[in-house]
PDB file of C-alpha atoms and ligand atoms in Angstrom:
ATOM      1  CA  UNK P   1      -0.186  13.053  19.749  1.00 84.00           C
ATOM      2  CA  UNK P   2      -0.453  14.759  16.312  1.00 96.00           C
ATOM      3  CA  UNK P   3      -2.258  12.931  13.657  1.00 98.00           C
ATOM      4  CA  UNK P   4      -0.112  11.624  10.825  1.00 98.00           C
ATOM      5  CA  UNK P   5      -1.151  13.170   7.246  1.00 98.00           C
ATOM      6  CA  UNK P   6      -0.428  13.475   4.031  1.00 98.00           C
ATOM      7  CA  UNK P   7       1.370  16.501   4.684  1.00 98.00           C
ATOM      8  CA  UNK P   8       3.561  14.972   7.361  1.00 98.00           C
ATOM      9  CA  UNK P   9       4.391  11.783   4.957  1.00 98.00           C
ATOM     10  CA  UNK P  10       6.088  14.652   2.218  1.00 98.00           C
ATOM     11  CA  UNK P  11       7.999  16.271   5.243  1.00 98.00           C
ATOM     12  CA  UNK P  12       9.202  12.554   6.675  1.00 98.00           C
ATOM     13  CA  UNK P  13      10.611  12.147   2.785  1.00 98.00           C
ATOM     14  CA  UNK P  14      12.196  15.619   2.899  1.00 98.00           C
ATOM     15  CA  UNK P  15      13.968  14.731   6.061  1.00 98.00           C
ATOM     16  CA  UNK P  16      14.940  11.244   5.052  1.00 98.00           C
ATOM     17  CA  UNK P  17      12.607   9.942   7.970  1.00 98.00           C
ATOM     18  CA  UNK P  18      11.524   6.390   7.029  1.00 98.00           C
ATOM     19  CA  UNK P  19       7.831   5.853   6.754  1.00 99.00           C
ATOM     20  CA  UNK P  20       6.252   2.660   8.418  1.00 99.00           C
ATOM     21  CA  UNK P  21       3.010   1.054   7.508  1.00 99.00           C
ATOM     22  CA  UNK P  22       1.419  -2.329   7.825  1.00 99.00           C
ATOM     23  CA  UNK P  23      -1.881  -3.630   7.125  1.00 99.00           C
ATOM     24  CA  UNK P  24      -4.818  -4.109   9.875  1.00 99.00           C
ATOM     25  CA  UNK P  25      -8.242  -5.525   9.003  1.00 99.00           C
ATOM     26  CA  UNK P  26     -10.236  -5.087  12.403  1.00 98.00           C
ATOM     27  CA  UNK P  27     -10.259  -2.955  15.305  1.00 98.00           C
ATOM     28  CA  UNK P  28      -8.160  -4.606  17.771  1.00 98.00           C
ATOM     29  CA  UNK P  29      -4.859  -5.079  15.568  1.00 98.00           C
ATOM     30  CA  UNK P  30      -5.175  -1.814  14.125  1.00 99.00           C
ATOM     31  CA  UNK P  31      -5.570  -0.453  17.603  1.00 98.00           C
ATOM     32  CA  UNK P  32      -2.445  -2.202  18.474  1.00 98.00           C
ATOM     33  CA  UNK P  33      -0.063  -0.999  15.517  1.00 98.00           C
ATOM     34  CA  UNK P  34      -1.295   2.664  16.187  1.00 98.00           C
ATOM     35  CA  UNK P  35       0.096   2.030  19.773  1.00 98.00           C
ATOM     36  CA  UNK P  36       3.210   0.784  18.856  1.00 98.00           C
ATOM     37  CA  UNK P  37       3.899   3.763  16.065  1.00 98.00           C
ATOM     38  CA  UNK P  38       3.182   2.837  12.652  1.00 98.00           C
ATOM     39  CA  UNK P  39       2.842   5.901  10.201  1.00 98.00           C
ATOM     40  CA  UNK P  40       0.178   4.610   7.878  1.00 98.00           C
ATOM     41  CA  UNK P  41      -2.756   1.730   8.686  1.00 99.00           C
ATOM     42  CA  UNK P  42      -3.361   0.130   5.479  1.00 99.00           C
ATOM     43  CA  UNK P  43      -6.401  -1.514   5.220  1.00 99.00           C
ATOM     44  CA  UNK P  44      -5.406  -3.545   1.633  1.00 98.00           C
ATOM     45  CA  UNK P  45      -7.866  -5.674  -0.330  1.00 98.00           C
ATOM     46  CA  UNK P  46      -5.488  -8.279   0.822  1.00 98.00           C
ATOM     47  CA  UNK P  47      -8.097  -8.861   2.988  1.00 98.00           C
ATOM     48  CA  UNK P  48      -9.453 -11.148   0.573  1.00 98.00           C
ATOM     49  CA  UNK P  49      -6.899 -13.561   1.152  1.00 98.00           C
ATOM     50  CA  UNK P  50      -6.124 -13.461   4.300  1.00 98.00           C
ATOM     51  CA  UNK P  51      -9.607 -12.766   5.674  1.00 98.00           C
ATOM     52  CA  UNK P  52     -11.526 -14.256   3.903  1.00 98.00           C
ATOM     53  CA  UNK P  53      -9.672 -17.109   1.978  1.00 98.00           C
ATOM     54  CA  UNK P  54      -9.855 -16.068  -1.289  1.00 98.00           C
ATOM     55  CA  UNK P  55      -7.038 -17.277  -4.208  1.00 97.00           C
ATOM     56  CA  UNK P  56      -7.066 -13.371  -5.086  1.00 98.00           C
ATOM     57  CA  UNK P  57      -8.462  -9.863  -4.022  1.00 98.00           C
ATOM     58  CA  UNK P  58     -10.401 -10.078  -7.494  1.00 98.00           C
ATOM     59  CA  UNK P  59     -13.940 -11.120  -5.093  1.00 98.00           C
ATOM     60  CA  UNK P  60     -13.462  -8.381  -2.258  1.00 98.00           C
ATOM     61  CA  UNK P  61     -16.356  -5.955  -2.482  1.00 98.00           C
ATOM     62  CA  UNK P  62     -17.119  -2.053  -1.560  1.00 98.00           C
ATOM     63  CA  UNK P  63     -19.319  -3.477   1.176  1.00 98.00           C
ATOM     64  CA  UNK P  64     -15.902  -5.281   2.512  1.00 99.00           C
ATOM     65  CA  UNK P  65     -13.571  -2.669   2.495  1.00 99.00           C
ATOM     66  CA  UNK P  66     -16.199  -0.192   4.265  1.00 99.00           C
ATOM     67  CA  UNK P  67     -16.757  -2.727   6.688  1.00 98.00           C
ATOM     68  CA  UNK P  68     -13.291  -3.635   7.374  1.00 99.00           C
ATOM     69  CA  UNK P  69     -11.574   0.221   6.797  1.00 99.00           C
ATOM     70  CA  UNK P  70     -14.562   1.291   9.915  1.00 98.00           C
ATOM     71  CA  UNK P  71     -13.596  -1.381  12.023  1.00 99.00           C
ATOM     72  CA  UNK P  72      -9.932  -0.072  11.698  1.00 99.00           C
ATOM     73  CA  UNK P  73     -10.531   3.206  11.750  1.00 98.00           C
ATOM     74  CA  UNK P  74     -12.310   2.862  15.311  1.00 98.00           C
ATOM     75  CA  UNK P  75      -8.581   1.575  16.737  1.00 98.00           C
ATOM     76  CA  UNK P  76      -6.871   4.663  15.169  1.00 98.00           C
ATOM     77  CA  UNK P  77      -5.931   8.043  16.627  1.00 98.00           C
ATOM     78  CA  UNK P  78      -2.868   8.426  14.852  1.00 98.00           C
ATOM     79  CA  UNK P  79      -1.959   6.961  11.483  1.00 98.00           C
ATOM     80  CA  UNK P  80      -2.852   7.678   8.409  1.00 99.00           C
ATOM     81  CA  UNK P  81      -5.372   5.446   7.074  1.00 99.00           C
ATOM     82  CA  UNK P  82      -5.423   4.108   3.567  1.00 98.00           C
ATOM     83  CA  UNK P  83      -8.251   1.956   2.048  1.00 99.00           C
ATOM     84  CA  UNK P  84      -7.815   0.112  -0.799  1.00 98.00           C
ATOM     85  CA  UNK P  85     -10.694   0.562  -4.336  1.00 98.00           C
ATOM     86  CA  UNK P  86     -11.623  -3.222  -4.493  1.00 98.00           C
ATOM     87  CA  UNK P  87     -11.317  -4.689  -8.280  1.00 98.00           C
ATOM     88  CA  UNK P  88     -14.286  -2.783 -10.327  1.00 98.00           C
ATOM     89  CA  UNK P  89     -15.187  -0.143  -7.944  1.00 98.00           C
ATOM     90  CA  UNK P  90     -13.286   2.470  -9.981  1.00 98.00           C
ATOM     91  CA  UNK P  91     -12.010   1.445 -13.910  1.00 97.00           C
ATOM     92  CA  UNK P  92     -14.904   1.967 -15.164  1.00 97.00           C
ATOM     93  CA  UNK P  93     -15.013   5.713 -15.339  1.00 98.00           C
ATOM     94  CA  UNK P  94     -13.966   8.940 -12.530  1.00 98.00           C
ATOM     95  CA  UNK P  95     -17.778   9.148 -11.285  1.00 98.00           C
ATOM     96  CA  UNK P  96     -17.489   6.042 -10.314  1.00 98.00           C
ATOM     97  CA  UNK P  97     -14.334   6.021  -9.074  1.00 98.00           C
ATOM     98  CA  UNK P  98     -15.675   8.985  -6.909  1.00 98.00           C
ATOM     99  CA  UNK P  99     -18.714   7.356  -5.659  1.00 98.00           C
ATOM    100  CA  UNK P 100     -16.711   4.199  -4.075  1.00 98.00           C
ATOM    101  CA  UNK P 101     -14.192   6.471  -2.767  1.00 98.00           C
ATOM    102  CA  UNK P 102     -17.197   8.495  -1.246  1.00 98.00           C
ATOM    103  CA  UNK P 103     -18.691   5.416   0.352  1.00 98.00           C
ATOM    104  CA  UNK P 104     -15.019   4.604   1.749  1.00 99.00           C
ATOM    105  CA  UNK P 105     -14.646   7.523   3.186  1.00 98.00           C
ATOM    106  CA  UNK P 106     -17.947   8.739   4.294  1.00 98.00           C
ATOM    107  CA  UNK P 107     -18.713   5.093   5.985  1.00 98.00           C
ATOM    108  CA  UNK P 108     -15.427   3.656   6.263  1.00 98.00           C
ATOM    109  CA  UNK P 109     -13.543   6.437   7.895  1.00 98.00           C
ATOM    110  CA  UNK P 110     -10.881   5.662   4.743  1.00 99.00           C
ATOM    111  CA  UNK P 111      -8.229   9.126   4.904  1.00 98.00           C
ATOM    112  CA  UNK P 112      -6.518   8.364   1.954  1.00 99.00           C
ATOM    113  CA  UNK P 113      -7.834   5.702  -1.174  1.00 99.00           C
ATOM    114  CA  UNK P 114      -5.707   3.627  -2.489  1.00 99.00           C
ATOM    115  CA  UNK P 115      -5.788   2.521  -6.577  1.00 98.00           C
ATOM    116  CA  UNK P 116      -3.989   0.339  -8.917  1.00 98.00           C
ATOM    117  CA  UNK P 117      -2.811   1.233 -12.239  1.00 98.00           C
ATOM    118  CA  UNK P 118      -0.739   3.697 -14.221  1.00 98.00           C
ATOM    119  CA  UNK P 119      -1.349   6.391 -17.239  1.00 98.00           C
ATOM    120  CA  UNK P 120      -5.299   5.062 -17.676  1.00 98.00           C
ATOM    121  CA  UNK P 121      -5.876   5.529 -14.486  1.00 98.00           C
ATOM    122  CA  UNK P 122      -4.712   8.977 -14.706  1.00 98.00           C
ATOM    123  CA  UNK P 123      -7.772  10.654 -15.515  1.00 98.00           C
ATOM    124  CA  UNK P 124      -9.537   9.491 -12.280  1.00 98.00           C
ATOM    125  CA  UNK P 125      -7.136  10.568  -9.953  1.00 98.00           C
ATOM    126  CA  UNK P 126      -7.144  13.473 -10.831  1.00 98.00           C
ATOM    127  CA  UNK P 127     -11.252  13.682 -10.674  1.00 98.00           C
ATOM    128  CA  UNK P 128     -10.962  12.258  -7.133  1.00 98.00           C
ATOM    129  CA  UNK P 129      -8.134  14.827  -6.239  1.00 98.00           C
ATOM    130  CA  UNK P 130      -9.666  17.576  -7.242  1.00 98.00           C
ATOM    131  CA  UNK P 131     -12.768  16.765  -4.820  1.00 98.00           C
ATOM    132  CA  UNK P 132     -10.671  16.575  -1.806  1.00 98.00           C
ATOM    133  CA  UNK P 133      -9.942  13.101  -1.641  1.00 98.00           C
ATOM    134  CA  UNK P 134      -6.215  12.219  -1.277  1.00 98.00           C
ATOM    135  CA  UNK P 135      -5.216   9.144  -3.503  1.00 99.00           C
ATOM    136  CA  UNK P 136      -2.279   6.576  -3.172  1.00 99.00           C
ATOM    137  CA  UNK P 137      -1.384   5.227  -6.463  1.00 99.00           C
ATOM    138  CA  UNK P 138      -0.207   1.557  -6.721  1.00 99.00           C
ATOM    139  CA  UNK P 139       1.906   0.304  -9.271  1.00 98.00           C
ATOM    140  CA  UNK P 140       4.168  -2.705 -10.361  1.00 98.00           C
ATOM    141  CA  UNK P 141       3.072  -5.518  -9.278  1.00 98.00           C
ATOM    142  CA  UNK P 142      -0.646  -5.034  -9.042  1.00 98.00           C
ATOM    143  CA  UNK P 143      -2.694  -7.957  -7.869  1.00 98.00           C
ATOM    144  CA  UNK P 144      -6.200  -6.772  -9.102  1.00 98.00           C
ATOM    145  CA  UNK P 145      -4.648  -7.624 -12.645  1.00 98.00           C
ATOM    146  CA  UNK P 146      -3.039 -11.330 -11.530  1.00 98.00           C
ATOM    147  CA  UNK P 147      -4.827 -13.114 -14.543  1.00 98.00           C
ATOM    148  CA  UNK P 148      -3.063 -10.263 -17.015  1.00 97.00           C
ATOM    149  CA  UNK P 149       0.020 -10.654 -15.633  1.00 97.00           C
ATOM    150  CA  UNK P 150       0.026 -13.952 -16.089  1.00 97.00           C
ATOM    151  CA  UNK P 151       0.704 -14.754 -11.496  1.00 97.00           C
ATOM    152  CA  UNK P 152       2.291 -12.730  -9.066  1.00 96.00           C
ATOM    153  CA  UNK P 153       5.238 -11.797 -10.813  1.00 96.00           C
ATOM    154  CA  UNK P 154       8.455  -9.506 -10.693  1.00 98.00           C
ATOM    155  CA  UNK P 155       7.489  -6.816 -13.065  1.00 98.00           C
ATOM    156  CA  UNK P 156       9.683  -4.085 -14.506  1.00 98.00           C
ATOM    157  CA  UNK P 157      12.756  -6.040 -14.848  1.00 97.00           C
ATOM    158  CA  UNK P 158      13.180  -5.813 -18.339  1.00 96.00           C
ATOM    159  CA  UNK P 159      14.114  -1.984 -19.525  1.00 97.00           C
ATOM    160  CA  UNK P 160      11.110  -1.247 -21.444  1.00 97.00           C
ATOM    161  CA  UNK P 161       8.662  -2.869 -18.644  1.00 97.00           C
ATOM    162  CA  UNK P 162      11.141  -0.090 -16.288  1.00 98.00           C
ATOM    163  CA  UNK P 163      10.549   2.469 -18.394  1.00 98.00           C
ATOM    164  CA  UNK P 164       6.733   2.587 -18.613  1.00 98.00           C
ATOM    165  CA  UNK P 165       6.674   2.434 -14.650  1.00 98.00           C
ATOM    166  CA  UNK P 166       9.085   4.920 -14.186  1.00 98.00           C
ATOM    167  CA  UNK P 167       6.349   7.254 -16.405  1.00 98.00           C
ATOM    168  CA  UNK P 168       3.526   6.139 -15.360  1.00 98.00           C
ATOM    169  CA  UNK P 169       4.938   7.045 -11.400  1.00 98.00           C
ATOM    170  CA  UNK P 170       5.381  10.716 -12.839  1.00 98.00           C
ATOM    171  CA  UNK P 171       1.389  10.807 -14.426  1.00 98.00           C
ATOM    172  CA  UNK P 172      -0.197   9.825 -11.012  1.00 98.00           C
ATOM    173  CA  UNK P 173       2.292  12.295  -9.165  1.00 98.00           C
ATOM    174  CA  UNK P 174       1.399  14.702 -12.071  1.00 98.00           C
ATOM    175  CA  UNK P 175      -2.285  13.620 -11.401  1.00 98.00           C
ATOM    176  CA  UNK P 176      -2.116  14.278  -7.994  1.00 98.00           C
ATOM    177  CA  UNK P 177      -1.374  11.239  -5.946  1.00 98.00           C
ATOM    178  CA  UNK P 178      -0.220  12.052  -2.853  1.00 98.00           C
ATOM    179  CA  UNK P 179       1.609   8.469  -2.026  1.00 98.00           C
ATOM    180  CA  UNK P 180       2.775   5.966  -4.756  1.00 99.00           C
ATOM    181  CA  UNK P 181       3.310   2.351  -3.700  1.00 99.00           C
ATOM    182  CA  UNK P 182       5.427   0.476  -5.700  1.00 98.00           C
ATOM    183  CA  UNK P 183       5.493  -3.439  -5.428  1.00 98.00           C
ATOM    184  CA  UNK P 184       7.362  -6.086  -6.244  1.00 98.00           C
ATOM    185  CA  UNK P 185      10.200  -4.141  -8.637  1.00 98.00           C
ATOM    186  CA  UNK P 186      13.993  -4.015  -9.438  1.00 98.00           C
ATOM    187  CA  UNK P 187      14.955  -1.966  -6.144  1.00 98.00           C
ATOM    188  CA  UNK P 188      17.424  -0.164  -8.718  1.00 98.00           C
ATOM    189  CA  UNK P 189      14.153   0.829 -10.385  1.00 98.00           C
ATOM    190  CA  UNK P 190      12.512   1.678  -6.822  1.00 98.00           C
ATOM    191  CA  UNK P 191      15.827   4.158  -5.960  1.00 98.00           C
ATOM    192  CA  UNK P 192      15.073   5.952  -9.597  1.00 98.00           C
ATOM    193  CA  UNK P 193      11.452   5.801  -8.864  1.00 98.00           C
ATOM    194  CA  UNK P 194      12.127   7.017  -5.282  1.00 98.00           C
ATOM    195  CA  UNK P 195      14.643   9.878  -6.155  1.00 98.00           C
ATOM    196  CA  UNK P 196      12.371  11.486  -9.191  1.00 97.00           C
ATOM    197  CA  UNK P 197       9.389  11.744  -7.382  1.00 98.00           C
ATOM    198  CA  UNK P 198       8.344  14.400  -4.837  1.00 98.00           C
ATOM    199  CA  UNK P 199       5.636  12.032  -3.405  1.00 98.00           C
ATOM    200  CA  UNK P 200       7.019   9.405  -1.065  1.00 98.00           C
ATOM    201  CA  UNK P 201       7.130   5.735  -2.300  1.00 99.00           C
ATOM    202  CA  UNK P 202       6.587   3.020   0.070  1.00 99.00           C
ATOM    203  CA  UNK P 203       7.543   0.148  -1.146  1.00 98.00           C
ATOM    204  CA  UNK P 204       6.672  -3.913  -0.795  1.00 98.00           C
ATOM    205  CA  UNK P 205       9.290  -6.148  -2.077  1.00 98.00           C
ATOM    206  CA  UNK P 206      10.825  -2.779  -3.928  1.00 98.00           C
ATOM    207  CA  UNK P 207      14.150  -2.425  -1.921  1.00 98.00           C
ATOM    208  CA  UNK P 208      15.589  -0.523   0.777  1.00 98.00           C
ATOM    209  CA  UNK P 209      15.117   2.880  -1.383  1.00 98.00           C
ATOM    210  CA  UNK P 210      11.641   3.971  -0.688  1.00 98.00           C
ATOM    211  CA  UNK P 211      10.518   6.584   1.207  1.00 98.00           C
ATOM    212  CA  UNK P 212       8.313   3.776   3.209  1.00 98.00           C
ATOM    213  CA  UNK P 213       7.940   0.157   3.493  1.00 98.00           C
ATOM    214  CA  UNK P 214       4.462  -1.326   4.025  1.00 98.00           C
ATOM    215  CA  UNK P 215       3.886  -5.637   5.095  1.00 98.00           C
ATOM    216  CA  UNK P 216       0.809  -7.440   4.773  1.00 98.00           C
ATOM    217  CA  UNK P 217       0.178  -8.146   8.969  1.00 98.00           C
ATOM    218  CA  UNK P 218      -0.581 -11.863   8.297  1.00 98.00           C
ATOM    219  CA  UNK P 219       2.549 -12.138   6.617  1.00 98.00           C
ATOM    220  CA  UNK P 220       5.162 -10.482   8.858  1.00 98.00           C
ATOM    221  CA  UNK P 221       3.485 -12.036  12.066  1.00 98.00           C
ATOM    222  CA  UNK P 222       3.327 -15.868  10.486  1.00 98.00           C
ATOM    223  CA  UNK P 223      -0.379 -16.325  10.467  1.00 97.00           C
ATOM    224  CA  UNK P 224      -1.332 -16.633   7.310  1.00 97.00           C
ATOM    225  CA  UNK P 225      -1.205 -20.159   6.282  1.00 97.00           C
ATOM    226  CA  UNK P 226      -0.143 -20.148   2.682  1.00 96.00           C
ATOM    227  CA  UNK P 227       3.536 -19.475   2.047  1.00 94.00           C
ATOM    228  CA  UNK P 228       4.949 -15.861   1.837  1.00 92.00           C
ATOM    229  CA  UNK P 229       6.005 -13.835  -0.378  1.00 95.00           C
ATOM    230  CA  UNK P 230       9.939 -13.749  -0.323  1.00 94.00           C
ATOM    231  CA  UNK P 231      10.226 -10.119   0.128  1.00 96.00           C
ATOM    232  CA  UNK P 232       8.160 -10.495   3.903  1.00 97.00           C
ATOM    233  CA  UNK P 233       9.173 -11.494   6.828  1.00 98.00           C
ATOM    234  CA  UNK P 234       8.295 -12.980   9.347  1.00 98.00           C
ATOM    235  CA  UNK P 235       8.696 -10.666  13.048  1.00 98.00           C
ATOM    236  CA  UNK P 236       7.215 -12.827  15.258  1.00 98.00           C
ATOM    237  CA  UNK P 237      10.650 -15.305  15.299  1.00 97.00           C
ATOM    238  CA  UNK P 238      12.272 -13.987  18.060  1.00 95.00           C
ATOM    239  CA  UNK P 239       9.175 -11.588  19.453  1.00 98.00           C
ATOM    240  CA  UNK P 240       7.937 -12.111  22.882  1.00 98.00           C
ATOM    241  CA  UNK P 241       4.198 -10.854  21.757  1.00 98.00           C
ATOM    242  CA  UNK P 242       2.731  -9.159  18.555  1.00 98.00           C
ATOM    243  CA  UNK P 243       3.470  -6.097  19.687  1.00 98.00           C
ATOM    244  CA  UNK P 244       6.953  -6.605  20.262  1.00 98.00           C
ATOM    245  CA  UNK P 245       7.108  -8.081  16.431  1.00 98.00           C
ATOM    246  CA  UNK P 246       5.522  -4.886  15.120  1.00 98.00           C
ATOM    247  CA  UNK P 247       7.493  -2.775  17.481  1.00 98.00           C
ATOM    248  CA  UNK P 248      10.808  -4.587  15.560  1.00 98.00           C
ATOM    249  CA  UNK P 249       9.119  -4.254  11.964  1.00 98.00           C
ATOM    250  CA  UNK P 250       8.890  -0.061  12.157  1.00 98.00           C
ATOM    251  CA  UNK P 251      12.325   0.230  14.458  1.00 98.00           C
ATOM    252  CA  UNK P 252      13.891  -1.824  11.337  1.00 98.00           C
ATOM    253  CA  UNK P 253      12.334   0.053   8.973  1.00 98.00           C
ATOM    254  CA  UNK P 254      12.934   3.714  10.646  1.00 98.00           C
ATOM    255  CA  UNK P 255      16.632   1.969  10.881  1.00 98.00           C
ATOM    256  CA  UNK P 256      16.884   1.159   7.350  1.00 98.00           C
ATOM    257  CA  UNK P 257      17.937  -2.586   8.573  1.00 98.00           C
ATOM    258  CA  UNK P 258      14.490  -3.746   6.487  1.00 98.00           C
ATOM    259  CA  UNK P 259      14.108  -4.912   3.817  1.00 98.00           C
ATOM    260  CA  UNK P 260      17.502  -6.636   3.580  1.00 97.00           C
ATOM    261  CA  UNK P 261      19.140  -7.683   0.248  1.00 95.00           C
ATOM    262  CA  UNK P 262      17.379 -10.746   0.723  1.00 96.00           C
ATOM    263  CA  UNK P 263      14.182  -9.359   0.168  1.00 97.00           C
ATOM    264  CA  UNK P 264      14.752  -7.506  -3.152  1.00 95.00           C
ATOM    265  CA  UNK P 265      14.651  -8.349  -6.849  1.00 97.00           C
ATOM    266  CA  UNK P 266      17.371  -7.219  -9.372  1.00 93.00           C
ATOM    267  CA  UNK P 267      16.882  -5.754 -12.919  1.00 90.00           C
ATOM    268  CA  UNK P 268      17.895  -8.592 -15.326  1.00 72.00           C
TER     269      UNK P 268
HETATM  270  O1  KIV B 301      -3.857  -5.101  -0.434  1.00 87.50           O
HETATM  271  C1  KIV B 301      -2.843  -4.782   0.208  1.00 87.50           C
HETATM  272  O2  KIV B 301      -2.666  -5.141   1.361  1.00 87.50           O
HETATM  273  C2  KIV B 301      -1.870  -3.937  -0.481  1.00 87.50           C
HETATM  274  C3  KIV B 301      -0.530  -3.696   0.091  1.00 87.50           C
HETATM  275  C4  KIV B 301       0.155  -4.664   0.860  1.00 87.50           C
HETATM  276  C5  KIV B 301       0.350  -2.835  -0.715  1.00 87.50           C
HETATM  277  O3  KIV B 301      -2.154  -3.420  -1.508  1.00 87.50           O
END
């Protein structure tokens, strides 16, 4: 069983192969998902919410993530694992941007880090990049900046709001981003996104264009006990076990069959 990398994420876009990832906090779901064939483990500062109970990921720490992205990373022999910079552990300059992503890496077992954040970000991918550390760039809607954006909202919608992501996804592939996830946008704007970038996309609540589609795993198995966003869904209706939910999340995604129209947004 060969390891998924970056490497093998560019080829999957060059052949049109659909990339699947979900989210896994602790050993034994992560351990599952890597058994039943996800691409990428994504161990997402949504952890703050749905771990820990938090309104936002705004309190989730360094210390978290390294604890959490270890336990993970213990479960996986395949995926790719991505560990999200918590809020502050990397806008305030590239040497500190490295250090974190040092600490994720070096305790936490982290493959790939993941940031949010467009052209002023730029500048610190491309530090961390060009010390070996692969970097997934997040943009849209980016829930470390919830109080900016006034609540988790649609964003690019309007042509000018398009426009600035559609650039700032070319600066952190011109950076050196190896992955670019795009969330909660205009699929039309996801497809454009999608088609002028050599990186793959992997979208959430961006369409059926991307290269990849990632879920938050409280959300697409119904535990978590707020309500969900309207682009998840929920794979445990229907599923005999978790495993058969998450076997039907990355056959629908591989299938194109997720996300239906039902999940996207529309340019206004
Ligand atoms: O924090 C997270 O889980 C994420 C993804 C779902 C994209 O950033």
């Amino acid at each position: 069983m060969k390891p998924v990398t970056v490497s093998t994420l560019r080829e999957m876009k060059r052949r049109g192969e659909k990339i699947a990832c979900l989210t896994a906090y602790d050993y034994s779901f992560a351990s599952l998902l890597d058994r039943a064939g996800v691409d990428m483990v994504m161990v997402g500062d949504s952890l703050g919410m749905v771990m820990q109970g938090h309104d936002t990921t705004l309190p989730v720490s360094v210390a978290d993530m390294v604890y959490h992205s270890r336990c993970v990373a213990r479960g996986v022999d395949r995926a790719l694992i991505i560990t999200d910079m918590p809020f502050m552990s990397y806008q305030e300059s590239p040497q500190h941007a490295c250090a974190s992503a040092g600490r994720l890496m070096q305790k936490g077992g982290a493959q790939v880090v993941k940031l949010e954040g467009g052209e002023p970000m730029a500048a610190s991918v491309r530090f961390l990049v060009e010390r070996g550390i692969p970097v997934c760039a997040h943009l849209g809607l980016t829930p470390q900046s919830v109080h900016q954006l006034g609540g988790y909202r649609v964003q690019g919608r309007e042509a000018n709001a398009a426009e600035r992501i559609r650039r700032d996804a070319k600066v952190m592939q011109d950076a050196g981003a190896s992955l670019l996830v795009l969330e909660a946008v205009p699929s039309e704007l996801a497809k454009t996104i999608t088609l002028d970038l050599e990186i793959p996309t992997i979208g959430i609540g961006a369409g059926p264009d991307c290269d990849g589609q990632v879920l938050v795993l409280h959300d697409m198995l119904g535990l978590y006990p707020r309500p969900s966003p309207k682009f998840s869904k929920n794979f445990m209706q229907g599923a005999a076990s978790p495993e058969a939910a998450v076997q039907a999340y990355i056959a629908a995604v591989k299938s194109g069959a997720f996300p239906g129209p039902e999940h996207g947004f529309h340019t206004t």
